mmCIF file with all atom_site columns, C-alpha atoms and ligand atoms in Angstrom:
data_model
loop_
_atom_site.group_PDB
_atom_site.id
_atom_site.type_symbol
_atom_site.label_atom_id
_atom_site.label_alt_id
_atom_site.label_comp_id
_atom_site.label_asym_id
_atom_site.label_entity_id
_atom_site.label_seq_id
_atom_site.pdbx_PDB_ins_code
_atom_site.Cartn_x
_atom_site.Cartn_y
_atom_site.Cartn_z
_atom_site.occupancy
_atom_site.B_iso_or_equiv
_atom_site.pdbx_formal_charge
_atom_site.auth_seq_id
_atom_site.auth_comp_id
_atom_site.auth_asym_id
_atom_site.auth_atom_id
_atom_site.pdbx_PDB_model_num
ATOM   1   C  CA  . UNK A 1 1   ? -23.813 -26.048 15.526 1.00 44.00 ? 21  UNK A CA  1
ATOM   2   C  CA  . UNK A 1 2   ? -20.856 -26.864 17.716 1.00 46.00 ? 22  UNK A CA  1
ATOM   3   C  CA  . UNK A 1 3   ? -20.306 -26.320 21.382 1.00 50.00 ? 23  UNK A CA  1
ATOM   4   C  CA  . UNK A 1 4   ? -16.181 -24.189 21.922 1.00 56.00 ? 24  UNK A CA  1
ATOM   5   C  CA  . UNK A 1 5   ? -15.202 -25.645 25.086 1.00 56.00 ? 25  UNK A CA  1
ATOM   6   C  CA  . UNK A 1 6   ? -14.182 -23.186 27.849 1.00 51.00 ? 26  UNK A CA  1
ATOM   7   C  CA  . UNK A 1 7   ? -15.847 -20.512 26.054 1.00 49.00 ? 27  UNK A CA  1
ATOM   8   C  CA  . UNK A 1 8   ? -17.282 -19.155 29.193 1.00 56.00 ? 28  UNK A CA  1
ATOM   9   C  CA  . UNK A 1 9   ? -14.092 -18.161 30.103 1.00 82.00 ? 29  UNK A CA  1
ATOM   10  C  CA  . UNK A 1 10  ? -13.153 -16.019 27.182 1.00 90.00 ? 30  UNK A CA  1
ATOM   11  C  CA  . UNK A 1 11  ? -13.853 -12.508 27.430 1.00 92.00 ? 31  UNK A CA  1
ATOM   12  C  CA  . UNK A 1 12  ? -13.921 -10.211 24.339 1.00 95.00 ? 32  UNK A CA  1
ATOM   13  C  CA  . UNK A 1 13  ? -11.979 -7.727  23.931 1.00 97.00 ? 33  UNK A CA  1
ATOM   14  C  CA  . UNK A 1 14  ? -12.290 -6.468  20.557 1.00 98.00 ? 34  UNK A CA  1
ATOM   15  C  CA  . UNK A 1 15  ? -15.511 -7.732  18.479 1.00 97.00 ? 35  UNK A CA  1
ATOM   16  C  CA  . UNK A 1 16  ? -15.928 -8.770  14.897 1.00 98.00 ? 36  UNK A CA  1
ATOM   17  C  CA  . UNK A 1 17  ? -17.452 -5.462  13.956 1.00 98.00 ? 37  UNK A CA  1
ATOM   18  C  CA  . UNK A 1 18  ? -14.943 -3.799  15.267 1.00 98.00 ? 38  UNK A CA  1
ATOM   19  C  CA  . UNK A 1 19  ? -12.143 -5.509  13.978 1.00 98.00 ? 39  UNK A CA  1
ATOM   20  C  CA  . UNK A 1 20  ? -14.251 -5.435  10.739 1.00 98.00 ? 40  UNK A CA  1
ATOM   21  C  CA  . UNK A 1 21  ? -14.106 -1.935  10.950 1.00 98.00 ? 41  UNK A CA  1
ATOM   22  C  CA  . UNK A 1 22  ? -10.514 -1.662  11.518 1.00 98.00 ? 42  UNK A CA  1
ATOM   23  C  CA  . UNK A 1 23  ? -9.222  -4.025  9.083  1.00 98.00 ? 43  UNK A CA  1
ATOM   24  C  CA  . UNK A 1 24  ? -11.433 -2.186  6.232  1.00 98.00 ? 44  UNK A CA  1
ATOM   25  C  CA  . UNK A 1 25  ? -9.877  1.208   7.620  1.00 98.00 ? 45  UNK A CA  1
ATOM   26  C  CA  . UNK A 1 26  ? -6.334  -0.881  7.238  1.00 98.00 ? 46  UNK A CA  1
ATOM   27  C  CA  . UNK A 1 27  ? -7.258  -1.869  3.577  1.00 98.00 ? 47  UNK A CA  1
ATOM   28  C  CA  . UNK A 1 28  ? -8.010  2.187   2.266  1.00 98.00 ? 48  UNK A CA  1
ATOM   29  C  CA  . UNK A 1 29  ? -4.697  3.513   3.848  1.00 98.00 ? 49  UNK A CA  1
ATOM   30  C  CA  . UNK A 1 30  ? -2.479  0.257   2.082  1.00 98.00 ? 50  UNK A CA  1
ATOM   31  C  CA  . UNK A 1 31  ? -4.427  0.694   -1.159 1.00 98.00 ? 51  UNK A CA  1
ATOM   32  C  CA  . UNK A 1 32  ? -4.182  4.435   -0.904 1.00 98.00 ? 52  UNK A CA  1
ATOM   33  C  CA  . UNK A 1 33  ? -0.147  3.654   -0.318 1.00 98.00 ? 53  UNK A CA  1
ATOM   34  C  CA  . UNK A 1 34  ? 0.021   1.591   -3.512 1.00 98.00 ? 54  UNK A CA  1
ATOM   35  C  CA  . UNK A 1 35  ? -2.209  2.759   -5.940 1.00 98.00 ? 55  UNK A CA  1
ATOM   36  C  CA  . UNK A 1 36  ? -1.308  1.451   -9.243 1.00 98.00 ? 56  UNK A CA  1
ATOM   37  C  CA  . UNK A 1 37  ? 1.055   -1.050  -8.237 1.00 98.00 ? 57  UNK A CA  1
ATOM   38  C  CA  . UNK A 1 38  ? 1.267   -4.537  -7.102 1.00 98.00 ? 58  UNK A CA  1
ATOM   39  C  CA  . UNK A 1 39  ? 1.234   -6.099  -3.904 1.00 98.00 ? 59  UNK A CA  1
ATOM   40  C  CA  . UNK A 1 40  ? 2.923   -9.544  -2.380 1.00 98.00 ? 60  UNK A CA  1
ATOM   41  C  CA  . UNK A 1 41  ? 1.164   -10.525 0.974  1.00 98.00 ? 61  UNK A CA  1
ATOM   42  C  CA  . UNK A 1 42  ? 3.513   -12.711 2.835  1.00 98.00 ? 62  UNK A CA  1
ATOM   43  C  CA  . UNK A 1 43  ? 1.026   -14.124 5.878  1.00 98.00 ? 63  UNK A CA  1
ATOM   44  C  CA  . UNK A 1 44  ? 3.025   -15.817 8.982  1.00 97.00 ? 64  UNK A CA  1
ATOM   45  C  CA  . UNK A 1 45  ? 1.346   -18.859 9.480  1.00 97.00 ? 65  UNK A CA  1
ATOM   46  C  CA  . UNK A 1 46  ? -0.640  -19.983 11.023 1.00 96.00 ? 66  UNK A CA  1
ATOM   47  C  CA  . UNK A 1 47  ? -1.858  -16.775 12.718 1.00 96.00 ? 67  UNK A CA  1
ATOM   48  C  CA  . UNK A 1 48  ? -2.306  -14.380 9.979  1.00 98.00 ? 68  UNK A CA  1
ATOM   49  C  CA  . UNK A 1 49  ? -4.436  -16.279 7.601  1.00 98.00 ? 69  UNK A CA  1
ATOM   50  C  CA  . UNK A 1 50  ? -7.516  -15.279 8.751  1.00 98.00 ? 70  UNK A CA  1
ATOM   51  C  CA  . UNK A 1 51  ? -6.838  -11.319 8.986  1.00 98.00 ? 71  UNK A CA  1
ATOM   52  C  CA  . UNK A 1 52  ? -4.579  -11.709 5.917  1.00 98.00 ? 72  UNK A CA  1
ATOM   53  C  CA  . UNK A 1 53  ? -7.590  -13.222 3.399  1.00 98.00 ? 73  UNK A CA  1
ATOM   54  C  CA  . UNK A 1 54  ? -9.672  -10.149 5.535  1.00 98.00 ? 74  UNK A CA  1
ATOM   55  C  CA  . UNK A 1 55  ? -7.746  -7.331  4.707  1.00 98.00 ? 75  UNK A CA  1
ATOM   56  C  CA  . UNK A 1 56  ? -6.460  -8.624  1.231  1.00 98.00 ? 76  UNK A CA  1
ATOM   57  C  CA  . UNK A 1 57  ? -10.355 -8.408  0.184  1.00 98.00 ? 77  UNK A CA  1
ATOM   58  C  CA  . UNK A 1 58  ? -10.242 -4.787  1.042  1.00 98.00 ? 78  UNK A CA  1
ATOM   59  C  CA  . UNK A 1 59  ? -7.795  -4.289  -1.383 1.00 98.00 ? 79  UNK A CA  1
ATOM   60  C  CA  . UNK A 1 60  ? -8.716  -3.466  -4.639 1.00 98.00 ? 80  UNK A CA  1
ATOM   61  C  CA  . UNK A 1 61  ? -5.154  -3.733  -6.172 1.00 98.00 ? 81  UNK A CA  1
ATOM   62  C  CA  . UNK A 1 62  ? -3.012  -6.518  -8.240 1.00 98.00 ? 82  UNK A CA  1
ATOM   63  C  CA  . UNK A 1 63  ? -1.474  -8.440  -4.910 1.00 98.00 ? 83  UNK A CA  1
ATOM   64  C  CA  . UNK A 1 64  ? -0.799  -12.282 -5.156 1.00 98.00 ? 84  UNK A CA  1
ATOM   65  C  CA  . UNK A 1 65  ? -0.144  -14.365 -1.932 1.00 98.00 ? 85  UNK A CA  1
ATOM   66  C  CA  . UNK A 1 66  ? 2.521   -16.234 -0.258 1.00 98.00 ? 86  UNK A CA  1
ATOM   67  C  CA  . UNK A 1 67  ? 3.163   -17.390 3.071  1.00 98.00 ? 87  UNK A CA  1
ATOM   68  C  CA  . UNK A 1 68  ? 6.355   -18.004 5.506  1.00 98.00 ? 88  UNK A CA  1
ATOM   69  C  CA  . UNK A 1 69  ? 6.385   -20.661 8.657  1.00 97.00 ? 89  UNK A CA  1
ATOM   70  C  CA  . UNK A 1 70  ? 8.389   -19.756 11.622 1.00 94.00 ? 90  UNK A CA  1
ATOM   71  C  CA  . UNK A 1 71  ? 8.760   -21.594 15.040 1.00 89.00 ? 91  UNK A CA  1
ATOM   72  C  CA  . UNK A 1 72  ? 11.185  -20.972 18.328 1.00 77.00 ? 92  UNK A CA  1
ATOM   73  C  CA  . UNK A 1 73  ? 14.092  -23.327 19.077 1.00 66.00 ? 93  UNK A CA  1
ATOM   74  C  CA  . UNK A 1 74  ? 14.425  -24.328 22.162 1.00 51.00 ? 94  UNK A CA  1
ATOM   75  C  CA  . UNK A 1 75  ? 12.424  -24.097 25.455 1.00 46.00 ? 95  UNK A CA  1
ATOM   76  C  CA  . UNK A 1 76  ? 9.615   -21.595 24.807 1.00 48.00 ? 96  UNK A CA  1
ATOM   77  C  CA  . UNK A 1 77  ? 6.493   -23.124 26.497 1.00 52.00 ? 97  UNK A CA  1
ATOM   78  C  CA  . UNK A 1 78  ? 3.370   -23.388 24.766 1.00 53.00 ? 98  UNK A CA  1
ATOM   79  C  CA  . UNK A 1 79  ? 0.446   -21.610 26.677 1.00 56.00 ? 99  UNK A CA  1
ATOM   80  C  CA  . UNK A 1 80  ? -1.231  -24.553 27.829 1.00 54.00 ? 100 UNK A CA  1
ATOM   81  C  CA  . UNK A 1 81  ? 2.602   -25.653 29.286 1.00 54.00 ? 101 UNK A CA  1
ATOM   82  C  CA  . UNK A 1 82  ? 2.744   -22.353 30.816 1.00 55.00 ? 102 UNK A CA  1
ATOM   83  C  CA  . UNK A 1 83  ? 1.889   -22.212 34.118 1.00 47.00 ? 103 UNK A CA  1
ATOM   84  C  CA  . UNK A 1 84  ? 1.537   -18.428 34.529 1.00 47.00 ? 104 UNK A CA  1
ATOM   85  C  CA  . UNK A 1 85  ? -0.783  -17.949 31.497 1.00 48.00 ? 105 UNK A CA  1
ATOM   86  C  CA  . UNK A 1 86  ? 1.465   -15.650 29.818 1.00 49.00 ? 106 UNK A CA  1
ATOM   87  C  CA  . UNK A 1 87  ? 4.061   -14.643 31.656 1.00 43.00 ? 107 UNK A CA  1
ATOM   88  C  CA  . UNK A 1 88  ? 6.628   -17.184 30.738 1.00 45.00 ? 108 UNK A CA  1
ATOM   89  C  CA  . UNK A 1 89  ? 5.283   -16.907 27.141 1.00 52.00 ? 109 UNK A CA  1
ATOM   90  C  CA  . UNK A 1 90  ? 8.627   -15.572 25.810 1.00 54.00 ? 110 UNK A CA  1
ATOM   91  C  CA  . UNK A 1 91  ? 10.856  -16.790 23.166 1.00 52.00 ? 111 UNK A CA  1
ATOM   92  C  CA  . UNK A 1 92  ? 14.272  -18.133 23.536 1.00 58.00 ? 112 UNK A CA  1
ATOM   93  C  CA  . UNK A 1 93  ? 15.264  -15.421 21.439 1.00 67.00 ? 113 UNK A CA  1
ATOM   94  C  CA  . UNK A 1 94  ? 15.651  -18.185 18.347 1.00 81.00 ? 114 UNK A CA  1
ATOM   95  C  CA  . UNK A 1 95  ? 13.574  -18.417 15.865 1.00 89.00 ? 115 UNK A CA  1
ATOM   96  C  CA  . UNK A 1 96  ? 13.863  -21.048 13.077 1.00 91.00 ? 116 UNK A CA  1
ATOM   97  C  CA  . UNK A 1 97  ? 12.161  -20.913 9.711  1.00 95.00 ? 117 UNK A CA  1
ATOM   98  C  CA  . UNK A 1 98  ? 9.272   -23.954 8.943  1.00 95.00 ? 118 UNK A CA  1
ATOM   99  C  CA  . UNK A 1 99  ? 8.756   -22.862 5.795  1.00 97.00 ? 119 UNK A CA  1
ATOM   100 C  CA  . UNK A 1 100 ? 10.317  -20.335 3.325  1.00 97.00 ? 120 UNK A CA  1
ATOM   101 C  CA  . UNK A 1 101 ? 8.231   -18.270 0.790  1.00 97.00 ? 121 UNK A CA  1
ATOM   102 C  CA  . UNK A 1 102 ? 7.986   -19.645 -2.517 1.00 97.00 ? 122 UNK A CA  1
ATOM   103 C  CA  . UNK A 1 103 ? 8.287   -16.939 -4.800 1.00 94.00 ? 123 UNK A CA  1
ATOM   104 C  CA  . UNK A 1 104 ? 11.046  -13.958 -4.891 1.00 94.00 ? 124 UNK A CA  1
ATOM   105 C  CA  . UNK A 1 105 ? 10.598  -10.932 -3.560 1.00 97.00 ? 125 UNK A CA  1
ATOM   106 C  CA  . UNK A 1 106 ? 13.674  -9.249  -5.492 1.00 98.00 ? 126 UNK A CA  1
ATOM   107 C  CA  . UNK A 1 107 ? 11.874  -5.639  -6.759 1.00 98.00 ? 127 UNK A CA  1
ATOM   108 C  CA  . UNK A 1 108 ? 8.876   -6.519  -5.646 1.00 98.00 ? 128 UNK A CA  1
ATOM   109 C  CA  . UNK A 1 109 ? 6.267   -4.340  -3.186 1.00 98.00 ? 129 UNK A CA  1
ATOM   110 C  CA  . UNK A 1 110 ? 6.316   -6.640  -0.044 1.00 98.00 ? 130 UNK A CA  1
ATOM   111 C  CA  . UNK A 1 111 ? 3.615   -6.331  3.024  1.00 98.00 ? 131 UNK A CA  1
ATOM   112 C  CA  . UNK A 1 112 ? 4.189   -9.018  5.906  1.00 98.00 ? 132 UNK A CA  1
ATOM   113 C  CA  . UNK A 1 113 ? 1.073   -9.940  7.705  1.00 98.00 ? 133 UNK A CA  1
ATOM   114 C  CA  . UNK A 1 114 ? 0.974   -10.816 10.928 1.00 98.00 ? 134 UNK A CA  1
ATOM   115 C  CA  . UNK A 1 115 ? -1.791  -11.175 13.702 1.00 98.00 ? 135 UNK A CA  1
ATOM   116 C  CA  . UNK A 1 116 ? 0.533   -10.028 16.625 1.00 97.00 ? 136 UNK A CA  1
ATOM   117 C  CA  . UNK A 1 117 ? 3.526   -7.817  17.492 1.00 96.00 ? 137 UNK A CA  1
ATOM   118 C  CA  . UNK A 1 118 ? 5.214   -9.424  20.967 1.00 93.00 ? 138 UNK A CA  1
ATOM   119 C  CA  . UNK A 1 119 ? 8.586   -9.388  21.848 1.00 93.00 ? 139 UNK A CA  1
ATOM   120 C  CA  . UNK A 1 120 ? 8.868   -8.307  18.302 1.00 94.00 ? 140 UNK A CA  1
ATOM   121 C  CA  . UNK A 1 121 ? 11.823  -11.505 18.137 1.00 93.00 ? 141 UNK A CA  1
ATOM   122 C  CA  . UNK A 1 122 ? 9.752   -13.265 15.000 1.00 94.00 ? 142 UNK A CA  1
ATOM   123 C  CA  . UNK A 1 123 ? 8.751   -10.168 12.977 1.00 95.00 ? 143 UNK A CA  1
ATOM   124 C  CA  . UNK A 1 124 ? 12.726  -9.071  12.892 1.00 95.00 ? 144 UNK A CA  1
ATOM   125 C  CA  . UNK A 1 125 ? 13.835  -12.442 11.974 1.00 95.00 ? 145 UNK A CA  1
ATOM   126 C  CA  . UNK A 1 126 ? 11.845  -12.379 9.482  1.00 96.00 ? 146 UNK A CA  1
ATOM   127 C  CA  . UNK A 1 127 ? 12.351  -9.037  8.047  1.00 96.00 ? 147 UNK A CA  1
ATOM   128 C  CA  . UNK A 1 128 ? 15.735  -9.688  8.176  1.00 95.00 ? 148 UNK A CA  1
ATOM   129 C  CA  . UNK A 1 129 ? 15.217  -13.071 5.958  1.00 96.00 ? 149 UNK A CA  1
ATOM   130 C  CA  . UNK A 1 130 ? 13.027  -10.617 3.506  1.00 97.00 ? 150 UNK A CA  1
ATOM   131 C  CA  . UNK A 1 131 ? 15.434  -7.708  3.173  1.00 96.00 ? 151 UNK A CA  1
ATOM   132 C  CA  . UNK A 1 132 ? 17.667  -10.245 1.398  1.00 96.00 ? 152 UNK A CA  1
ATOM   133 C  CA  . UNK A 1 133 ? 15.213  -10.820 -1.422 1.00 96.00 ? 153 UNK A CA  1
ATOM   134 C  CA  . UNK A 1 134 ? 15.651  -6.777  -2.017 1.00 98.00 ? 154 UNK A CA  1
ATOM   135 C  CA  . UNK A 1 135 ? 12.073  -6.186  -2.277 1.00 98.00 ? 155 UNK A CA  1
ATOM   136 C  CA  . UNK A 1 136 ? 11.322  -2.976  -2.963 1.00 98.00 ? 156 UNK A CA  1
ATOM   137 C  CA  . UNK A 1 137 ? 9.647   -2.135  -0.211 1.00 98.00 ? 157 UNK A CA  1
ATOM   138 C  CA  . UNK A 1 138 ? 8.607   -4.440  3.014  1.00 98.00 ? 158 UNK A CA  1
ATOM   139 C  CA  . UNK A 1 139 ? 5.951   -2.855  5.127  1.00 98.00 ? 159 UNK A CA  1
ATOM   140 C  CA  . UNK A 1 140 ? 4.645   -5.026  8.290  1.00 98.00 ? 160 UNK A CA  1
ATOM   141 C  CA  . UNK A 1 141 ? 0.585   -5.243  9.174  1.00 98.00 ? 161 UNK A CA  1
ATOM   142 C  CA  . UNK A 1 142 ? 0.148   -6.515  12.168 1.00 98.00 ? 162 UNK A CA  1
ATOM   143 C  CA  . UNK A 1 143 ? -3.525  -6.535  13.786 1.00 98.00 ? 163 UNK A CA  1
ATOM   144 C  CA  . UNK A 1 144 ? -2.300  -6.469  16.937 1.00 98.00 ? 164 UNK A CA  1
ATOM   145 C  CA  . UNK A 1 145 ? 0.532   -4.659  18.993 1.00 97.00 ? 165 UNK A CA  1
ATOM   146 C  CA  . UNK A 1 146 ? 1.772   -5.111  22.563 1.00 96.00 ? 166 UNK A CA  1
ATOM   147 C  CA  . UNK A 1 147 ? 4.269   -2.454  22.483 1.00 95.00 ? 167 UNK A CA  1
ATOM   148 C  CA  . UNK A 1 148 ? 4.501   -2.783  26.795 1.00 93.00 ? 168 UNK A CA  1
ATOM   149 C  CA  . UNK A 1 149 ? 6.348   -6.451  25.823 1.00 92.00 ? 169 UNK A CA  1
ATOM   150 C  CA  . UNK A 1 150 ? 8.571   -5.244  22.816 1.00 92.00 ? 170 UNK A CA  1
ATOM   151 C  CA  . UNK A 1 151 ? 12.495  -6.674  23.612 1.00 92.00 ? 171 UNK A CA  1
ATOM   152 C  CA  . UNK A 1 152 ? 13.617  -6.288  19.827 1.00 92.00 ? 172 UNK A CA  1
ATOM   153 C  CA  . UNK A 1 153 ? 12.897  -2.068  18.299 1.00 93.00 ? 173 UNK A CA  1
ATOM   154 C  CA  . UNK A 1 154 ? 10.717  -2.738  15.267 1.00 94.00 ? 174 UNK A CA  1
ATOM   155 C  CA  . UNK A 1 155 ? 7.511   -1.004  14.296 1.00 88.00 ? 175 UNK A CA  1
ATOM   156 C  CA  . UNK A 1 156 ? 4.755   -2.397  12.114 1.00 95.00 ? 176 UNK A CA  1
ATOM   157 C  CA  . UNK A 1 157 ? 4.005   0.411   9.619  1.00 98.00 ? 177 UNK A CA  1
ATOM   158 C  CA  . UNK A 1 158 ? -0.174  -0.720  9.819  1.00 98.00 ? 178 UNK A CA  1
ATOM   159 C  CA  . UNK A 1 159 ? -1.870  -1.528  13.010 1.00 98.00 ? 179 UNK A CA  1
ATOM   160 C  CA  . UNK A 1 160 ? -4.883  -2.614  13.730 1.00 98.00 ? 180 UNK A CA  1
ATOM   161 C  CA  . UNK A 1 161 ? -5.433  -2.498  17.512 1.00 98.00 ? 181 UNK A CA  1
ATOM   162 C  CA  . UNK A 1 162 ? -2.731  -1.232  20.545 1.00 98.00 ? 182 UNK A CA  1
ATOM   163 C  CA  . UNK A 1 163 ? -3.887  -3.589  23.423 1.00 97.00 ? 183 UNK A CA  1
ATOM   164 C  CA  . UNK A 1 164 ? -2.310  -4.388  26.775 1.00 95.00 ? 184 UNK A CA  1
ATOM   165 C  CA  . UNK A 1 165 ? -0.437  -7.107  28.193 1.00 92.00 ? 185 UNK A CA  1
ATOM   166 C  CA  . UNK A 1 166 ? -3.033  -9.832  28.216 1.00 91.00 ? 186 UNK A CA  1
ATOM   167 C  CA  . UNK A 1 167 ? -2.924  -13.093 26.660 1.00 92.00 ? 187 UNK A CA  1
ATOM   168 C  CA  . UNK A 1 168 ? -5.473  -12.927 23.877 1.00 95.00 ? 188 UNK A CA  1
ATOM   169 C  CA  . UNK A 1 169 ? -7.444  -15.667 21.450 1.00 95.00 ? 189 UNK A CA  1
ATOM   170 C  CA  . UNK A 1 170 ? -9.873  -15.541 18.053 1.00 97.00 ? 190 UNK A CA  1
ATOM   171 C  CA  . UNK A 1 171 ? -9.671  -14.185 14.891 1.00 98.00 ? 191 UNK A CA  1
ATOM   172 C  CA  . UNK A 1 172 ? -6.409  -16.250 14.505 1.00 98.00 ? 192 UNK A CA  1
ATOM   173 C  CA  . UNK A 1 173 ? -5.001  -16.464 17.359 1.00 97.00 ? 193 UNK A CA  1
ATOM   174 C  CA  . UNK A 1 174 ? -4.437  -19.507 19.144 1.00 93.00 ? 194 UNK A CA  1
ATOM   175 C  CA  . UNK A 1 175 ? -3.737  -20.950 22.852 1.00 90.00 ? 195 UNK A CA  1
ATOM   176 C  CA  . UNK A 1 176 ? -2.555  -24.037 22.528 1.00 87.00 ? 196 UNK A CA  1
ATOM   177 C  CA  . UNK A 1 177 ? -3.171  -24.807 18.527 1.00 91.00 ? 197 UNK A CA  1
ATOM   178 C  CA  . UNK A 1 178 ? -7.712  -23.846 19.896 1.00 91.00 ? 198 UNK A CA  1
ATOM   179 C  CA  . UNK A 1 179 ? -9.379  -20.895 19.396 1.00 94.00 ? 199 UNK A CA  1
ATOM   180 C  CA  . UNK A 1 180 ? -8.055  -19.955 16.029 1.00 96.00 ? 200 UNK A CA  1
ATOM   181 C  CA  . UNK A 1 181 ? -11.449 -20.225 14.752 1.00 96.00 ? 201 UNK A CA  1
ATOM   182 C  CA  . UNK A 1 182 ? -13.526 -17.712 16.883 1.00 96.00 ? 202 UNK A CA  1
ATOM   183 C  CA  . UNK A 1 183 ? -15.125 -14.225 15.128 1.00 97.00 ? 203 UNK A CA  1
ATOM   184 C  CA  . UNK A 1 184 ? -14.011 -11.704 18.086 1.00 97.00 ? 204 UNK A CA  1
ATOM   185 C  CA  . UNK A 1 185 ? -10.404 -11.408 19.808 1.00 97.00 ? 205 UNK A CA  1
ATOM   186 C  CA  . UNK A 1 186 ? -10.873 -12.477 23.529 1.00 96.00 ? 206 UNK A CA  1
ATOM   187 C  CA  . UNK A 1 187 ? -8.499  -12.572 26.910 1.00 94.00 ? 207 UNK A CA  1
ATOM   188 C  CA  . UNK A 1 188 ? -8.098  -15.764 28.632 1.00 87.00 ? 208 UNK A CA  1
ATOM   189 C  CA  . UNK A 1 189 ? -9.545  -14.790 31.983 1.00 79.00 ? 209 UNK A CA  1
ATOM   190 C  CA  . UNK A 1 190 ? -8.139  -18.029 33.930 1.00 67.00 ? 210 UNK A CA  1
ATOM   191 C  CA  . UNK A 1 191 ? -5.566  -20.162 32.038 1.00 56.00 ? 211 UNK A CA  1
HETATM 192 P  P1  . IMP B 2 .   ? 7.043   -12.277 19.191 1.00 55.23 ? 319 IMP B P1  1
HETATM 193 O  O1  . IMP B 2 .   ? 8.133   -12.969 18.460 1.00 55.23 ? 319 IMP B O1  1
HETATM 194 O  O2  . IMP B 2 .   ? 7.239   -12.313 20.675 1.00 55.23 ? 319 IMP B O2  1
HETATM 195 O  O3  . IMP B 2 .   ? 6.733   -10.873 18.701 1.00 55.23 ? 319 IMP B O3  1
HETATM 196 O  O4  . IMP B 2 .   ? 5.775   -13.179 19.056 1.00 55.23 ? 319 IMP B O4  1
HETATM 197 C  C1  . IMP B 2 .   ? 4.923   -13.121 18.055 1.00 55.23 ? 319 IMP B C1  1
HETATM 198 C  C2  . IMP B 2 .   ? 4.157   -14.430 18.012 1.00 55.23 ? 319 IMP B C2  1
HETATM 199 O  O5  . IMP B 2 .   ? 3.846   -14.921 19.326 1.00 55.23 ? 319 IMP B O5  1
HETATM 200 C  C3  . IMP B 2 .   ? 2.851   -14.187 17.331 1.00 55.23 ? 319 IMP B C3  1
HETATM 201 O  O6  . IMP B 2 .   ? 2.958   -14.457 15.978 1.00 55.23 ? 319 IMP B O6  1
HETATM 202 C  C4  . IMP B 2 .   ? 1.953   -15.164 18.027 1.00 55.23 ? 319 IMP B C4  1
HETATM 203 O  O7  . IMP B 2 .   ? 2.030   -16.408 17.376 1.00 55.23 ? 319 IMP B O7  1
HETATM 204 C  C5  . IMP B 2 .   ? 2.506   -15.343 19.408 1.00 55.23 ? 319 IMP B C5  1
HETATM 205 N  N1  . IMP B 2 .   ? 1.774   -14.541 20.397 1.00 55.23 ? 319 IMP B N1  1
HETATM 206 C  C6  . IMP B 2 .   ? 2.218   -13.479 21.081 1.00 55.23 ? 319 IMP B C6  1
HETATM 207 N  N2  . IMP B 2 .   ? 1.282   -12.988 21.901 1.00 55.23 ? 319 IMP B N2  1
HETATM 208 C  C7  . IMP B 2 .   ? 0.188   -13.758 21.710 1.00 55.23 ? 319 IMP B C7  1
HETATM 209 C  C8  . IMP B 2 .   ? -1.143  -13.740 22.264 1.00 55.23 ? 319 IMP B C8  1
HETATM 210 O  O8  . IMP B 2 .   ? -1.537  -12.908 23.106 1.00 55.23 ? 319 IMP B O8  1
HETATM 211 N  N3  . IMP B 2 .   ? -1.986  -14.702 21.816 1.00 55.23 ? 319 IMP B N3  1
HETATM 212 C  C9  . IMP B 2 .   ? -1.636  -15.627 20.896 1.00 55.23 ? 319 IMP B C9  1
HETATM 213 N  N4  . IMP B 2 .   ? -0.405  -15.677 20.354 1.00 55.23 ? 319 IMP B N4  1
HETATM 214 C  C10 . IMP B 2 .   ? 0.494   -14.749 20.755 1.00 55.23 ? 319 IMP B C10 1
HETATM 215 MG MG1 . MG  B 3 .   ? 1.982   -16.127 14.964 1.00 55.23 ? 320 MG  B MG1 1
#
């Protein structure tokens, strides 16, 4: 047993069974999408791993995995920095790759995985950085979606949940490198 400090001051928002639920919903439509062929999953780290080795285990198809690092130049503050929780949580519009993929994408049927569409400034960067493999498809899963904070246009073809503009935790998700590691997706009711 461990003790999650400040755990009293998490409040969920979407459960395990419900994000169960979602992501096995998420898993039918992809597999339905690519019956018969194969499947790279291309995870942003660190975020995605956990709802990327979920939903990859509701797909019965040939897929192999691979994953891409991205951070923000510059003066984005981390949460924890952050005075206002969330509201200052925006990038500096720069984003700047950690770690490449290691395998080509050239012909191949591409899905990025990501736990959360923002701003939407790290998903185009790297779609753009994809598109030059010439995969033959790229299709974006994210779990989450804020479309209220979108500054870049770009849709994620699967989505797990629309939620508000609330800074949220678990399943992933992080505030300040914590929380990655809890079952349910929760708000942070007093940064
Ligand atoms: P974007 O570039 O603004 O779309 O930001 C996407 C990235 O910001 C995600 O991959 C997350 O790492 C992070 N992010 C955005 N909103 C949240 C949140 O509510 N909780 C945790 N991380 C978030
Ligand atoms: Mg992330």
């Amino acid at each position: 047993m461990y003790k999650i400090v400040l755990v009293s001051e998490l409040k969920i928002l979407l459960s395990r069974e419900q994000i169960a639920r979602r992501v096995a919903e998420m898993g039918q439509q992809i597999s339905s999408d690519f019956a018969g062929q194969s499947i790279i999953f291309v995870g942003v780290l660190k975020g995605a791993a956990i709802f990327l080795s979920d939903l990859a285990r509701q797909i019965p198809l040939d897929a192999t995995f691979d994953f891409i690092g991205v951070s923000s130049y510059g003066n984005r503050p981390t949460p924890a920095e952050d005075p206002a929780g969330h509201a200052a949580w925006d990038s500096s519009g720069e984003v700047k790759l950690t770690k490449d993929v290691d395998q080509s994408m050239t012909g191949r049927n591409v899905i990025l995985v990501e736990d959360i569409l923002d701003t939407g400034l790290t998903l185009s960067y790297i779609q753009k950085l994809l598109m030059a493999h010439q995969p033959k498809t790229l299709r974006i899963a994210a779990l989450l979606d804020k479309p209220s904070r979108r500054k870049i246009p770009i849709h994620a073809h699967y989505i797990g949940f629309p939620i508000p503009d609330a800074y949220v935790v678990g399943y992933g998700l992080d505030y300040a490198e914590r929380y990655r590691n809890l079952p349910d997706i929760c708000v942070i009711q007093n940064p």
